[in-house]
PDB file of C-alpha atoms in Angstrom:
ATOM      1  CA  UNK A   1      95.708 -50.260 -26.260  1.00 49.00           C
ATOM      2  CA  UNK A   2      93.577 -50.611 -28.965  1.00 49.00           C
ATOM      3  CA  UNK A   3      92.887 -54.049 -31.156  1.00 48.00           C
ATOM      4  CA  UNK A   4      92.843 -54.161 -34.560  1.00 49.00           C
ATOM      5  CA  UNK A   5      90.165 -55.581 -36.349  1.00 43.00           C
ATOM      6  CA  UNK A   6      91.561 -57.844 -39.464  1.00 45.00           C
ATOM      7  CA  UNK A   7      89.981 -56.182 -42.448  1.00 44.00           C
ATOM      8  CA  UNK A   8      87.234 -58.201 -43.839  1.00 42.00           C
ATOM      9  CA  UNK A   9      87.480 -58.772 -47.740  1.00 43.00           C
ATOM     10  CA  UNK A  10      84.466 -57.197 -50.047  1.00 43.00           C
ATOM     11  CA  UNK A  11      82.434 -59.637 -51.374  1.00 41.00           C
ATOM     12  CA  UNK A  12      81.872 -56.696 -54.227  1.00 43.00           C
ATOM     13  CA  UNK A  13      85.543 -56.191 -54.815  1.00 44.00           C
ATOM     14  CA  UNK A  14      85.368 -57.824 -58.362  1.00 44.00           C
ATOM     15  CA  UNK A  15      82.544 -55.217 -59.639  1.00 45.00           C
ATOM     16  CA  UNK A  16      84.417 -52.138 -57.798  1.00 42.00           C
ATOM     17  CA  UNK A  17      86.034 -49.791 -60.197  1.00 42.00           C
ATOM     18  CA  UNK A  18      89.378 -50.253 -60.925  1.00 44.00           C
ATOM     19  CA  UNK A  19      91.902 -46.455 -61.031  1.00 42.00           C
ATOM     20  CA  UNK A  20      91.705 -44.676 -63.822  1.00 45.00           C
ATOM     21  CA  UNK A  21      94.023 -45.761 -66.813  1.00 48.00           C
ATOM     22  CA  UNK A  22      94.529 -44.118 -69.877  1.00 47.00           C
ATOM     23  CA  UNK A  23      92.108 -44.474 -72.601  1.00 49.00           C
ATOM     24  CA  UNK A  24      89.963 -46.288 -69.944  1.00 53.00           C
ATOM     25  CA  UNK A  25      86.484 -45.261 -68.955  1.00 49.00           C
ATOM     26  CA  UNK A  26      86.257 -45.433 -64.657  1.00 53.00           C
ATOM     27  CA  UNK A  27      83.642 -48.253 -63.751  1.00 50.00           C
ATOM     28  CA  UNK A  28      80.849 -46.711 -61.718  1.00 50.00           C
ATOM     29  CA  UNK A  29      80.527 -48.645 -58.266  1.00 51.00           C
ATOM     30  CA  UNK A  30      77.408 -50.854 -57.076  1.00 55.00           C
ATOM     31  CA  UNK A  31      75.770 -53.079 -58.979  1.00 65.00           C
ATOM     32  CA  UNK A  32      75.145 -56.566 -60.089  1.00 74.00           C
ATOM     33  CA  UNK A  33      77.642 -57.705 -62.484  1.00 80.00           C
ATOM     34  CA  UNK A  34      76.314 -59.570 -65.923  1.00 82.00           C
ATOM     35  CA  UNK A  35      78.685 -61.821 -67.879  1.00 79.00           C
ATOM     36  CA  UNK A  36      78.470 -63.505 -70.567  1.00 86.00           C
ATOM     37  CA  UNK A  37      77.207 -67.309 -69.796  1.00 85.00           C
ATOM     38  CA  UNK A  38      78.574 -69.431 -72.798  1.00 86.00           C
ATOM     39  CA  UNK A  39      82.312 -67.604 -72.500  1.00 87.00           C
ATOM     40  CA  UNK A  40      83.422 -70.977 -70.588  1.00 88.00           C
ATOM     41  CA  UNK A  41      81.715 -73.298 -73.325  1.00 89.00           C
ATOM     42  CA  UNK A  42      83.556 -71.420 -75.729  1.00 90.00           C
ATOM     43  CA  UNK A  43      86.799 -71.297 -74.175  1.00 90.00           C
ATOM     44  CA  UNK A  44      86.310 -74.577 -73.898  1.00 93.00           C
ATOM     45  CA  UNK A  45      86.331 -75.059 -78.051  1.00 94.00           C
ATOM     46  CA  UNK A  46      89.055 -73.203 -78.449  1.00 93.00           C
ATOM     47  CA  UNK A  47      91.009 -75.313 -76.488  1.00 93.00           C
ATOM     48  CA  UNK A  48      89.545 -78.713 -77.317  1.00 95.00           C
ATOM     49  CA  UNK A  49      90.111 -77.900 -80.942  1.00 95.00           C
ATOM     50  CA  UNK A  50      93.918 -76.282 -80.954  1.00 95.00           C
ATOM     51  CA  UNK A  51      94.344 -79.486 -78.459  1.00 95.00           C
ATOM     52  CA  UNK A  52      93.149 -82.129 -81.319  1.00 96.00           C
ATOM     53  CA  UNK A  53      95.111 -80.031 -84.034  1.00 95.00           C
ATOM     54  CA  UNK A  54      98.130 -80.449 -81.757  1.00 95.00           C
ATOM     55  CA  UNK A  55      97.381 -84.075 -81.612  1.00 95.00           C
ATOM     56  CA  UNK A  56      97.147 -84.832 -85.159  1.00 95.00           C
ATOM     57  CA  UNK A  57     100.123 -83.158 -85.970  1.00 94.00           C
ATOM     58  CA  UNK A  58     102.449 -84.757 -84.000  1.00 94.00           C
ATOM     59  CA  UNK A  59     100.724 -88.096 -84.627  1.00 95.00           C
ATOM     60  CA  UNK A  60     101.285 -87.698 -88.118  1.00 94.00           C
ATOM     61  CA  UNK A  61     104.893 -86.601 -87.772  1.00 92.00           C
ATOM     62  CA  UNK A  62     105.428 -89.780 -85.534  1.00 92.00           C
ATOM     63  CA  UNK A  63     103.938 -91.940 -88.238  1.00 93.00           C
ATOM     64  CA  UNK A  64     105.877 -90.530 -91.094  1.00 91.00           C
ATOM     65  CA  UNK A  65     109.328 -90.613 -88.675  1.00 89.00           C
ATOM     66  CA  UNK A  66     109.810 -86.587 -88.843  1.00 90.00           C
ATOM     67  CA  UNK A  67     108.598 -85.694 -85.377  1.00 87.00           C
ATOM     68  CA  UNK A  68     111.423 -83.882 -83.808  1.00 90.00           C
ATOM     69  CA  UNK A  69     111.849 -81.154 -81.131  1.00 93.00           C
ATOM     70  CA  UNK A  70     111.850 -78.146 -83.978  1.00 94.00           C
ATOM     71  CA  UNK A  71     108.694 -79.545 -85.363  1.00 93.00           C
ATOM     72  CA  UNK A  72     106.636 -80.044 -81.764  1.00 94.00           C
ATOM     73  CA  UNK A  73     107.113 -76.659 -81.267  1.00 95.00           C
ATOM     74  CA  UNK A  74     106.064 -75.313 -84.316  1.00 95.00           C
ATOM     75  CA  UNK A  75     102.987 -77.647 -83.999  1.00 94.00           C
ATOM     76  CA  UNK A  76     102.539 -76.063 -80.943  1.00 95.00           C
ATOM     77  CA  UNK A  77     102.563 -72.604 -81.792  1.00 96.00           C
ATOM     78  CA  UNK A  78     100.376 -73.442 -84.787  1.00 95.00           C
ATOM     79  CA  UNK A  79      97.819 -74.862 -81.662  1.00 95.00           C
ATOM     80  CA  UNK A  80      97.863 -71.625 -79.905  1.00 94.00           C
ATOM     81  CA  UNK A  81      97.727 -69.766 -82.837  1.00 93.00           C
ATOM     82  CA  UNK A  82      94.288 -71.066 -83.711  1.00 93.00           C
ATOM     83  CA  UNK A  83      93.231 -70.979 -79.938  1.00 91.00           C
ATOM     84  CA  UNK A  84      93.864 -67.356 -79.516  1.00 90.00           C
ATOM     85  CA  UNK A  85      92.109 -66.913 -83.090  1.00 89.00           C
ATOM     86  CA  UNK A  86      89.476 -68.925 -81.957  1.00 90.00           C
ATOM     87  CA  UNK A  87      88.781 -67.749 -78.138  1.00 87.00           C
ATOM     88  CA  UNK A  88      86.547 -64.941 -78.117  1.00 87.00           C
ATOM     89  CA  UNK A  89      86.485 -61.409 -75.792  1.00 89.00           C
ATOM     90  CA  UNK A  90      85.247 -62.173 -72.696  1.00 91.00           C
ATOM     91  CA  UNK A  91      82.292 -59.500 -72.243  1.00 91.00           C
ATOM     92  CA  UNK A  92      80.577 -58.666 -68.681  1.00 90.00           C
ATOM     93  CA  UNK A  93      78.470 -55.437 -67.425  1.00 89.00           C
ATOM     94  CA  UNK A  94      77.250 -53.750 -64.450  1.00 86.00           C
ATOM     95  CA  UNK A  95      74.718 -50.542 -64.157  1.00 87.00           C
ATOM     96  CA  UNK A  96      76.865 -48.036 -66.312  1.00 87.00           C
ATOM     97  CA  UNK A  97      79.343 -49.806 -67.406  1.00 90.00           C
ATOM     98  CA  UNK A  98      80.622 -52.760 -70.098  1.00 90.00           C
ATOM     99  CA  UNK A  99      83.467 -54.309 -70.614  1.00 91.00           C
ATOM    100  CA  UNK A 100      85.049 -56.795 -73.267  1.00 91.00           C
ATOM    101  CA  UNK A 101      88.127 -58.462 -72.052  1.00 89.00           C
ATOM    102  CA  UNK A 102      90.539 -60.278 -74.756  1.00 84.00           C
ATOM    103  CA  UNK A 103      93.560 -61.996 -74.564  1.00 81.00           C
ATOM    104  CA  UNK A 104      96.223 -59.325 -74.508  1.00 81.00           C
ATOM    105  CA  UNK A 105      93.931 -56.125 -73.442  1.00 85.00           C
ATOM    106  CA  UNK A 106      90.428 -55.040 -71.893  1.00 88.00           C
ATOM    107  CA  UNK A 107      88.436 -52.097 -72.962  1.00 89.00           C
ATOM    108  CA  UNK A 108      85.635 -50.889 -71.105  1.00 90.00           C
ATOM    109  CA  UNK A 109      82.720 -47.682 -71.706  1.00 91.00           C
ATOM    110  CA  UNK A 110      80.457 -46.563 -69.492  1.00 91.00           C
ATOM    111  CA  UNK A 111      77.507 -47.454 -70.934  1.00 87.00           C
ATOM    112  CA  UNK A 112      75.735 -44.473 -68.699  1.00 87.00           C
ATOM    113  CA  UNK A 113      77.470 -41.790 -70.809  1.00 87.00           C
ATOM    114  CA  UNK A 114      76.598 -43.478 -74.262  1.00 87.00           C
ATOM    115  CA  UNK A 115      77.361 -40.576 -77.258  1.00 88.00           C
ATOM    116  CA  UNK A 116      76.751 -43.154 -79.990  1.00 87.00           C
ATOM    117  CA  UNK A 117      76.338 -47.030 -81.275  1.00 86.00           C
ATOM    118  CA  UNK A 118      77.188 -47.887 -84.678  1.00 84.00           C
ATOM    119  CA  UNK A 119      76.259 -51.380 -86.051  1.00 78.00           C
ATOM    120  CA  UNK A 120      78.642 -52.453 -88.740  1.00 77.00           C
ATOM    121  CA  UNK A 121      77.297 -55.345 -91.522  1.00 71.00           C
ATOM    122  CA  UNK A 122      79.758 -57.125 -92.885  1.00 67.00           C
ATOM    123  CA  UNK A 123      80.981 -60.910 -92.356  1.00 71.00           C
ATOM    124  CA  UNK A 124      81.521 -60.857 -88.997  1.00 75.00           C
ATOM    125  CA  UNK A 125      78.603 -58.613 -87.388  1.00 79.00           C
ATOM    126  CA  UNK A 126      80.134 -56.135 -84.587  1.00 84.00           C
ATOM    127  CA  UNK A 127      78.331 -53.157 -82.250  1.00 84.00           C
ATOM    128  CA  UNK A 128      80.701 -50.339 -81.772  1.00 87.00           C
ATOM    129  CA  UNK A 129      79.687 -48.352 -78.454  1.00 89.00           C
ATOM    130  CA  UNK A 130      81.473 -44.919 -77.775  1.00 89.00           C
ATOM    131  CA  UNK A 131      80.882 -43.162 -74.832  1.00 88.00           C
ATOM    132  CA  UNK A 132      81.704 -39.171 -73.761  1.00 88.00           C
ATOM    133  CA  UNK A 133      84.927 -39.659 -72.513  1.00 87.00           C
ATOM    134  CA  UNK A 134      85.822 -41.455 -76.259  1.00 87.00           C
ATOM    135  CA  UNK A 135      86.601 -44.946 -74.832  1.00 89.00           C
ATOM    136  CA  UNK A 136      85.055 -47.507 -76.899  1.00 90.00           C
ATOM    137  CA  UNK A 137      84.016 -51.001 -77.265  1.00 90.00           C
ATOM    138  CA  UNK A 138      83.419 -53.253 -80.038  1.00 88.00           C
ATOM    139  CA  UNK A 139      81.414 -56.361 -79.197  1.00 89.00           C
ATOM    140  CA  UNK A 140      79.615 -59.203 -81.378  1.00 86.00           C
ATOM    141  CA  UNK A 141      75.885 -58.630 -81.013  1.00 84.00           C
ATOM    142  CA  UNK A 142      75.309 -62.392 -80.734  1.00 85.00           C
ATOM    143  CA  UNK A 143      77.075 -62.036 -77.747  1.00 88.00           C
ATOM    144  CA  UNK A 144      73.881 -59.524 -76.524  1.00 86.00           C
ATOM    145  CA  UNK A 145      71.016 -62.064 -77.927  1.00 83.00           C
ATOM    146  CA  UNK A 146      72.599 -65.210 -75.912  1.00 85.00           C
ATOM    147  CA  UNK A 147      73.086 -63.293 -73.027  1.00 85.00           C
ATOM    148  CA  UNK A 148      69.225 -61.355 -71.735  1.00 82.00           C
ATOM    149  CA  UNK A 149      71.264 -59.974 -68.595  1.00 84.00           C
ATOM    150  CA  UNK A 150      74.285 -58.390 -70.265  1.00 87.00           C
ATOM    151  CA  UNK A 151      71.058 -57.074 -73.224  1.00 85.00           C
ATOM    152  CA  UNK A 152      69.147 -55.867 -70.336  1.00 85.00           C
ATOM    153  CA  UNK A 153      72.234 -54.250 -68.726  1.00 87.00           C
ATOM    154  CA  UNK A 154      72.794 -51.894 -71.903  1.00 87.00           C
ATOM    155  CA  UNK A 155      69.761 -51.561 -72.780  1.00 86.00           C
ATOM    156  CA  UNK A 156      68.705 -49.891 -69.389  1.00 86.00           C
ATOM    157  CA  UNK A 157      71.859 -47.041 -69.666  1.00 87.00           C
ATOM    158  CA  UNK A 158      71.130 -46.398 -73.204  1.00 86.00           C
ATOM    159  CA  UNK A 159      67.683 -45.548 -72.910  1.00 86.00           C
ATOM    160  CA  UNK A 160      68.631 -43.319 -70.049  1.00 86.00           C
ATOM    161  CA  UNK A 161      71.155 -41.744 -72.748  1.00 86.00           C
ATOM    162  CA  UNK A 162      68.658 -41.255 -75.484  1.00 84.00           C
ATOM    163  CA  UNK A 163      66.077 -39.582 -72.882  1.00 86.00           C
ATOM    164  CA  UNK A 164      68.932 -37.327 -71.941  1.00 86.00           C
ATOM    165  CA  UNK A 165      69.654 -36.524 -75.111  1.00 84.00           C
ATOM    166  CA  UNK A 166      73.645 -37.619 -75.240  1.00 82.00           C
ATOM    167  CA  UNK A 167      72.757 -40.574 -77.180  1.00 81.00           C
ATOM    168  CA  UNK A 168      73.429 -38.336 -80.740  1.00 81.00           C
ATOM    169  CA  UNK A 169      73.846 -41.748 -82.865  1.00 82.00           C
ATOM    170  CA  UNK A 170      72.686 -45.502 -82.740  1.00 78.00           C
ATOM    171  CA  UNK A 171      68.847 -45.240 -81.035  1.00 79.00           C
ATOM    172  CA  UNK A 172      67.834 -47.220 -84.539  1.00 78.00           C
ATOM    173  CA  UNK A 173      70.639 -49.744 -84.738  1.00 78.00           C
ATOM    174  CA  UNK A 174      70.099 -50.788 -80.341  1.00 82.00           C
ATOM    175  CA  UNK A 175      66.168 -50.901 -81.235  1.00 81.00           C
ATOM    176  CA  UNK A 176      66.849 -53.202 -84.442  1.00 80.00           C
ATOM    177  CA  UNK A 177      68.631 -55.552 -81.949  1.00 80.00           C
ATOM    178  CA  UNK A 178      66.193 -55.279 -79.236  1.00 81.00           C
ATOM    179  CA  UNK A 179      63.426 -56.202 -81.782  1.00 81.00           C
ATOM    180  CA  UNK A 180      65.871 -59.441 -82.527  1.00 80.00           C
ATOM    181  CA  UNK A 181      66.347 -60.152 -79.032  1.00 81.00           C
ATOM    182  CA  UNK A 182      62.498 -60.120 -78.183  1.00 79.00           C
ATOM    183  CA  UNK A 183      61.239 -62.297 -81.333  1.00 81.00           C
ATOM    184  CA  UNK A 184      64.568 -64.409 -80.194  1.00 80.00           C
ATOM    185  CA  UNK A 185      63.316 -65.134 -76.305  1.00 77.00           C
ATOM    186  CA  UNK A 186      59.934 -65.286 -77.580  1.00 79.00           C
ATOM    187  CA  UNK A 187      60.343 -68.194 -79.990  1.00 79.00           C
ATOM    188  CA  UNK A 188      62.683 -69.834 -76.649  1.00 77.00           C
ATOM    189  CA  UNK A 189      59.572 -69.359 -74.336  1.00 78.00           C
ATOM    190  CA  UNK A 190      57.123 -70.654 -77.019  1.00 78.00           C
ATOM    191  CA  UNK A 191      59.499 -73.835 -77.277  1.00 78.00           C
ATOM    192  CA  UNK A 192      59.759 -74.255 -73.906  1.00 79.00           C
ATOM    193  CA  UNK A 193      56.115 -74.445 -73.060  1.00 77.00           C
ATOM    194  CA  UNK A 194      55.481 -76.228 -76.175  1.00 72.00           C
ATOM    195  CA  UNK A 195      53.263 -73.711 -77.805  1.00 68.00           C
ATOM    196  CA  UNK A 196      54.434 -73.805 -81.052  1.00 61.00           C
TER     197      UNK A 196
END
């Protein structure tokens, strides 16, 4: 008779790549995974400020003598209106591979297979990664220059790309940001050691 052995869970399961889904690029497996570090602070905003909205509007209802059932939920849904406008994509990345989770769906490219980056000015700044299989990601860039390990994450597979030659568009725009991120950690390291 034989014993069975009670599987032990993978410590790794989180990074391993999830089946294949339409319009979904495959994760490759191994890996460190990066996320972004000041996703919790700003989750945190979002909630603190829909929270005090909520707050004031019902106080003020109360006070005037309007506050009824009807009008808490409508302040309500006015809270988590401006929470979901407010809470940002949730962005992590392993080697090949990034991913930007939101509220209602996740995207993710393999960052390893890279065909182009396209950096888009405007009001609200945004780096549009595409890779060969035509899944793509759109991410804030600050996102990148806050966070060195998700940076060095991309940075690593796109190089690869461009020495491979798949990389046809965006070698400029990823070494414009890399220039910002390096005079950005610069100035932090002069700071912190009081040099400057």
């Amino acid at each position: 008779m034989q014993r069975r052995v009670p599987a032990v869970p993978d410590p790794h399961a989180a990074d391993a790549p999830p089946t294949r889904r339409p319009g979904r690029a495959p994760r490759p497996p191994g890996g460190v995974t990066a996320y972004d570090h000041k996703w919790a602070g700003e989750l945190r905003f979002a909630g603190g400020c829909s929270g005090t909205l909520l707050g004031l509007l019902l106080a003020v209802d109360a006070v005037a003598g309007r506050l009824t059932w009807l009008r808490v939920l409508l302040w309500t849904a006015v809270a988590a209106t401006l929470c979901v406008v407010l809470l940002p994509p949730r962005v992590r990345a392993g080697p090949g591979w990034l991913a930007s989770r939101g509220l209602l769906r996740g995207t993710t490219v393999r960052t390893d297979r890279l065909v182009s980056v396209r950096w888009s000015d405007g009001v609200s700044q945004r780096l549009l990664l595409r890779d060969a299989d035509g899944c793509r990601v759109e991410i804030d860039p600050r996102v990148l220059i806050a966070n060195p390990a998700l940076w060095h994450r991309l940075d690593q597979d796109a190089r690869t790309c461009v020495e491979r030659g798949t990389l046809l568009c965006g070698a400029t725009a990823l070494r414009r940001l890399g220039d910002r991120i390096d005079r950005r950690t610069a100035r932090t390291v002069f700071e912190v050691s009081g040099l400057e």
